[in-house]
GROMACS .gro file of C-alpha atoms in nm:
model
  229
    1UNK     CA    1   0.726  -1.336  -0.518
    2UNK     CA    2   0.526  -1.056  -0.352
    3UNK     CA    3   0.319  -1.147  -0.033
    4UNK     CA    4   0.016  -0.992   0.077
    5UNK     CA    5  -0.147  -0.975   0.414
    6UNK     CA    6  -0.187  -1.061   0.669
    7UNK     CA    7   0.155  -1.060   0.754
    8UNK     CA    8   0.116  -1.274   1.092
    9UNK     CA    9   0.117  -1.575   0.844
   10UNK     CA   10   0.480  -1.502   0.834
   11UNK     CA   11   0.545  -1.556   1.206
   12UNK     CA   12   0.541  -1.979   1.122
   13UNK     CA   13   0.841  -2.081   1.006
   14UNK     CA   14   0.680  -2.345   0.731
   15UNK     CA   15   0.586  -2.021   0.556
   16UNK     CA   16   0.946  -1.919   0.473
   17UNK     CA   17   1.027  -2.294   0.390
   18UNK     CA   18   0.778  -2.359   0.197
   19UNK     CA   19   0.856  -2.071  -0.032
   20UNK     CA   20   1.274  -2.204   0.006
   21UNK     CA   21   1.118  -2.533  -0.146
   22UNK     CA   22   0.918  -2.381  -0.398
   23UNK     CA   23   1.254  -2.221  -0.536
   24UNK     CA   24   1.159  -1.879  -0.426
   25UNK     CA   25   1.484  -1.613  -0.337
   26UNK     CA   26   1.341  -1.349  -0.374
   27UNK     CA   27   1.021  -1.189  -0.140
   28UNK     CA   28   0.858  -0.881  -0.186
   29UNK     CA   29   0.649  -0.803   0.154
   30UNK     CA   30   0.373  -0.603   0.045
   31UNK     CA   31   0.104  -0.400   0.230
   32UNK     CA   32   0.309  -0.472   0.605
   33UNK     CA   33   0.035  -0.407   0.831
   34UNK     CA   34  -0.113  -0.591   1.112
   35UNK     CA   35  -0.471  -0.685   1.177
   36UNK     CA   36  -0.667  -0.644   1.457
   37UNK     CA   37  -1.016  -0.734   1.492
   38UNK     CA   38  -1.326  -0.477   1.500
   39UNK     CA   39  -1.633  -0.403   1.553
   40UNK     CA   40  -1.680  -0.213   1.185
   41UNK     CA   41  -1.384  -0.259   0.946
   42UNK     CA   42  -1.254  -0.376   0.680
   43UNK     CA   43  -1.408  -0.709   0.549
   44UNK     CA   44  -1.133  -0.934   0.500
   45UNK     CA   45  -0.994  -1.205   0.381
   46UNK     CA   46  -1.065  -1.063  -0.014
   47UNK     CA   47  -1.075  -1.303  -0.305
   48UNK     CA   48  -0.719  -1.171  -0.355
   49UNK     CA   49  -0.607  -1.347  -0.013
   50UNK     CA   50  -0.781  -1.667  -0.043
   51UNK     CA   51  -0.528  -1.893   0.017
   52UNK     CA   52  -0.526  -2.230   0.213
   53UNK     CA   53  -0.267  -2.052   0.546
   54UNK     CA   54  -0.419  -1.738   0.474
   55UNK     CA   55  -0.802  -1.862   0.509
   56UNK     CA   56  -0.669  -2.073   0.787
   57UNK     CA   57  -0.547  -1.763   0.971
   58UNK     CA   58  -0.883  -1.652   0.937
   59UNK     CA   59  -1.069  -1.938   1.033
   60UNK     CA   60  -1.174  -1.845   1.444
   61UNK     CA   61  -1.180  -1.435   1.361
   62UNK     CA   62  -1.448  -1.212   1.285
   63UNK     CA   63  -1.445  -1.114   0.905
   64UNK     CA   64  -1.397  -0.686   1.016
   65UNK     CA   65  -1.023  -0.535   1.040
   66UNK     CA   66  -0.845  -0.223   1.109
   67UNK     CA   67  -0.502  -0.210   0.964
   68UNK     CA   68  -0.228  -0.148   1.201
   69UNK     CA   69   0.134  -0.025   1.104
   70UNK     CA   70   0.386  -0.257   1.172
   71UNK     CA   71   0.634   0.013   1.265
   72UNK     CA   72   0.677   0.316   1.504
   73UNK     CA   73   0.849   0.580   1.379
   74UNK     CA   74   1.151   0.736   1.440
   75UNK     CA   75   0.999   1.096   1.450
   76UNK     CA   76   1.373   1.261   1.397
   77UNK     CA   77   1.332   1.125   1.058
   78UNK     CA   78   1.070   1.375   0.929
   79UNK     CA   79   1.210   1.675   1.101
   80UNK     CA   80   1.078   2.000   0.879
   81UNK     CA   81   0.821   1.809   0.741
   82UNK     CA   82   0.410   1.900   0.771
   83UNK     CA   83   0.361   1.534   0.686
   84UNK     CA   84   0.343   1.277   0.961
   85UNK     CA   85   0.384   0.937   0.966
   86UNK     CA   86   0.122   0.665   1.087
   87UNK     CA   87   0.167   0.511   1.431
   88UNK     CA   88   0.062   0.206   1.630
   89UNK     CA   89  -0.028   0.179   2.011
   90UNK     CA   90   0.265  -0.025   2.192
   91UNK     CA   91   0.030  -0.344   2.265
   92UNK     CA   92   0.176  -0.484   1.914
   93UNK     CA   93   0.523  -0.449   2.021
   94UNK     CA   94   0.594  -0.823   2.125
   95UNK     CA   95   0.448  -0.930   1.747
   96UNK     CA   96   0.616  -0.648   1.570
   97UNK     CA   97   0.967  -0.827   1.769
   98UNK     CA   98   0.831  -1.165   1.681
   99UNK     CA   99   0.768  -1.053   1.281
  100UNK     CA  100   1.134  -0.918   1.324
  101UNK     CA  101   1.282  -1.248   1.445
  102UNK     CA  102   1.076  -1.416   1.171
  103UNK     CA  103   1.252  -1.151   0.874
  104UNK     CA  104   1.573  -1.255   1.027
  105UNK     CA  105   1.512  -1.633   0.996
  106UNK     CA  106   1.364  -1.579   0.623
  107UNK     CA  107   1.723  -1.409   0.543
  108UNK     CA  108   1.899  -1.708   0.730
  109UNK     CA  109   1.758  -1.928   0.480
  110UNK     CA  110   1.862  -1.749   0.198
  111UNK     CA  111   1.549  -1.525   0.061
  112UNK     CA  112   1.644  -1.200  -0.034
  113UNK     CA  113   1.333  -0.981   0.145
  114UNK     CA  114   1.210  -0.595  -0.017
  115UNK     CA  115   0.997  -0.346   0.056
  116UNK     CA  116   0.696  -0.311  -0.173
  117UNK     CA  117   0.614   0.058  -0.263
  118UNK     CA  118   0.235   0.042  -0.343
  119UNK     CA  119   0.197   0.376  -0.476
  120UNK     CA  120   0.486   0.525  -0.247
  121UNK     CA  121   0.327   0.442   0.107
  122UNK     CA  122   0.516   0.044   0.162
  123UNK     CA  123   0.193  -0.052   0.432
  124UNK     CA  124  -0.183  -0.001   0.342
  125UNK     CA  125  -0.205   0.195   0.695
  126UNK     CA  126   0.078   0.394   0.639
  127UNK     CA  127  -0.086   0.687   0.477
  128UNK     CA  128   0.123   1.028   0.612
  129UNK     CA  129  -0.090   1.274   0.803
  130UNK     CA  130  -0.141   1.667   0.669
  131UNK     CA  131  -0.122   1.961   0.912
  132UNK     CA  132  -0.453   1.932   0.989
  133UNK     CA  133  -0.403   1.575   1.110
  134UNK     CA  134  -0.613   1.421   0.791
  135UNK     CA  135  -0.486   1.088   0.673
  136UNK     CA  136  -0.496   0.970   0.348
  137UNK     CA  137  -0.318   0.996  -0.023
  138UNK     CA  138  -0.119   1.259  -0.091
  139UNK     CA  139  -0.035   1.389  -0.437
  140UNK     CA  140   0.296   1.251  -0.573
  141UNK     CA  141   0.310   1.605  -0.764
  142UNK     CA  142   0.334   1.743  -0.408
  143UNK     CA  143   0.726   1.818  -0.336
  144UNK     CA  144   0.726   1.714   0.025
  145UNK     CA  145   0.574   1.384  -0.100
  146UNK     CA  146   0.908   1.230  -0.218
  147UNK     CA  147   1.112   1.358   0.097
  148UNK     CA  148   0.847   1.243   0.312
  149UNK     CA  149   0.874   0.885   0.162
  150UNK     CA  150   1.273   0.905   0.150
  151UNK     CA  151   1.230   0.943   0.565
  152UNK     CA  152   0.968   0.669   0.536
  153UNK     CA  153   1.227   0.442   0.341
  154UNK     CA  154   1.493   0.512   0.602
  155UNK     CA  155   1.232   0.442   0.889
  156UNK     CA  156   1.169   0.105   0.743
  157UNK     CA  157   1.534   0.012   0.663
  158UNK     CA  158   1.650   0.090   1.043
  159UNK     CA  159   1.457  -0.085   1.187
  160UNK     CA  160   1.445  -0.386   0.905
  161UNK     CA  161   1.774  -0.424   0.800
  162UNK     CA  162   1.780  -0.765   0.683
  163UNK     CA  163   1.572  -0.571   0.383
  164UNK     CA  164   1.776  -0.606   0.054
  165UNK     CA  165   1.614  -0.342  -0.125
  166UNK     CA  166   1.282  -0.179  -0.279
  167UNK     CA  167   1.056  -0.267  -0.565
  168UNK     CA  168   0.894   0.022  -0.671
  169UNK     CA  169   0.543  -0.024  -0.828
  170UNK     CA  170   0.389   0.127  -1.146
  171UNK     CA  171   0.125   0.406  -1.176
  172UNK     CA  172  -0.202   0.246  -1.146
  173UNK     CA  173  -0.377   0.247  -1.560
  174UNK     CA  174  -0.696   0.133  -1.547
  175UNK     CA  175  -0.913  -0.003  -1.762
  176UNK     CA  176  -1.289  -0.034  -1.677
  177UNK     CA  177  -1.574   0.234  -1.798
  178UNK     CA  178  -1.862   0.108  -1.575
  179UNK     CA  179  -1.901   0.298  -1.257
  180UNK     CA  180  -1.864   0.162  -0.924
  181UNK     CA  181  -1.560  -0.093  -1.111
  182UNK     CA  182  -1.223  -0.115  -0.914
  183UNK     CA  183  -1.003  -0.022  -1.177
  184UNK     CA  184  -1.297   0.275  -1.325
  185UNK     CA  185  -1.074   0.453  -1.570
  186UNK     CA  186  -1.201   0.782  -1.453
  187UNK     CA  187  -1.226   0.718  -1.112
  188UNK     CA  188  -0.904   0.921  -0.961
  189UNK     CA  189  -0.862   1.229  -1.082
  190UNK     CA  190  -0.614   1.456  -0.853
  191UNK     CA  191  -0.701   1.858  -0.907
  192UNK     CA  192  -0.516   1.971  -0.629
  193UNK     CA  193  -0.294   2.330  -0.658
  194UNK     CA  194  -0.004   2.083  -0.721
  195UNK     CA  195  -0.097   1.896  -0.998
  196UNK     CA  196  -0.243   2.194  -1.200
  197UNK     CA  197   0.094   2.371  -1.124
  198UNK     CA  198   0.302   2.046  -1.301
  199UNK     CA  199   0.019   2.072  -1.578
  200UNK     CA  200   0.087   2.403  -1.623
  201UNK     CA  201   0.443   2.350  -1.640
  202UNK     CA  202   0.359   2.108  -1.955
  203UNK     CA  203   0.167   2.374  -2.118
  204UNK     CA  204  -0.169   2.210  -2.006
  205UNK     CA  205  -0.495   2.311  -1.855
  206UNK     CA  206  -0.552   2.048  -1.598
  207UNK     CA  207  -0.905   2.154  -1.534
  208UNK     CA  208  -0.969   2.122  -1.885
  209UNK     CA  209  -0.874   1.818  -1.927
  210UNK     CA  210  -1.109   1.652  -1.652
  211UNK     CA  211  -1.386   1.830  -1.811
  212UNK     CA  212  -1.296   1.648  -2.149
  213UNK     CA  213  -1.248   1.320  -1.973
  214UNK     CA  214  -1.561   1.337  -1.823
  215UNK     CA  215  -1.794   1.412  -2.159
  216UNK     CA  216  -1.542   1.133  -2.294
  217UNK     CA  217  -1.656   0.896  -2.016
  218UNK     CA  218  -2.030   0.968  -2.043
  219UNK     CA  219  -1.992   0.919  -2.472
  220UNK     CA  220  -1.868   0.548  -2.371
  221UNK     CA  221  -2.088   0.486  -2.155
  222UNK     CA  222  -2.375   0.590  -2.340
  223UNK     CA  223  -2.248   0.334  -2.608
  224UNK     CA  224  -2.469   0.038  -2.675
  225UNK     CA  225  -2.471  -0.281  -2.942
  226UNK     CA  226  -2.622  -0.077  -3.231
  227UNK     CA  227  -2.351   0.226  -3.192
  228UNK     CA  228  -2.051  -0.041  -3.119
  229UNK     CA  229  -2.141  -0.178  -3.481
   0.00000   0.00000   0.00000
């Protein structure tokens, strides 16, 4: 089963039960971030989250979150690299102990628990840093991308041992053609030096091949009844 936030649902003890009496083992914790309440945020709880202890959480909030990390990090970990890791200010240590306690009682009772690696980054907030302190994605073609999320693994698994193991997620196909669309086929597009360096390496011009994409993408678009014939 894979969970998604917000992870203070997990603090109850009925959550974990409920999931042992359901027959679930086996919990992927996805997206482990913690919410705190803002003046401009994100809107939340999605259609995604609607769910009766999730919408209950909700219930006396505001609707506007920041995502917090659930973790601080163990800066030793990334030694040599350019990429930093998120952190959180120390007001959410008693919960982050409480959520701890909580992981500890879910293994008690049998569930095996793993880390969910949404496109290599385990927490929505934990997005590494660059050297010039931006936050955000970071191309997987990037080398220090993998060791930066083998220090990230090891961050997570000290300080959550009662973590089985990782379920890696697949690369994100879409599927939609009209613009605006979540999944927009042609909406992410990495040109960075490191990805036209590993299309090079495949005998491809990456550059190319966005500019074929995108005449591609306007011909479907274009399409109506009479052409789909």
């Amino acid at each position: 089963m894979l969970t998604r936030p917000p992870v203070e649902i997990m603090l109850d003890d009925g959550f974990w039960d409920e999931l042992v009496e359901g027959g679930f083992r086996d919990v992927c914790v996805s997206w482990m971030a913690f919410l705190k309440e803002v003046q401009s945020g994100e809107h939340l709880p999605s259609h995604e989250e609607a769910r009766p202890r999730v919408l209950s959480y909700f219930e006396d909030k505001s609707d506007q979150f920041q995502y917090v990390p659930i973790i601080n990090p163990d800066y030793s970990l990334y030694d040599g690299l350019t990429l930093n890791p998120p952190t959180r200010s120390d007001e959410f240590d008693s919960i982050f102990g409480e959520l701890r306690d909580s992981f500890k009682r879910a293994k008690e009772k049998g569930i095996n628990l793993y880390l969910f690696d949404d496109k290599s980054y385990f927490e929505i907030s934990g997005y590494p840093a660059g050297s010039e302190g931006d936050r955000g994605f970071s191309c997987w073609n990037n080398p220090e991308v993998a060791e930066y999320l083998v220090a990230r693994t090891r961050d997570y698994v000290n300080q959550l041992p009662m973590f089985s193991g990782i379920v890696l997620d697949g690369p994100d196909y879409k599927w939609e053609i009209a613009p605006g669309e979540r999944d927009d086929l042609f909406a992410e597009f990495c040109a960075c030096d490191h990805c036209q360096n590993a299309a090079r390496e495949m005998g491809l011009d990456l550059m190319k091949l966005i500019d074929a994409l995108a005449t591609f993408k306007l011909e479907l678009q274009q399409l109506d009844d009479e052409k789909v014939r």
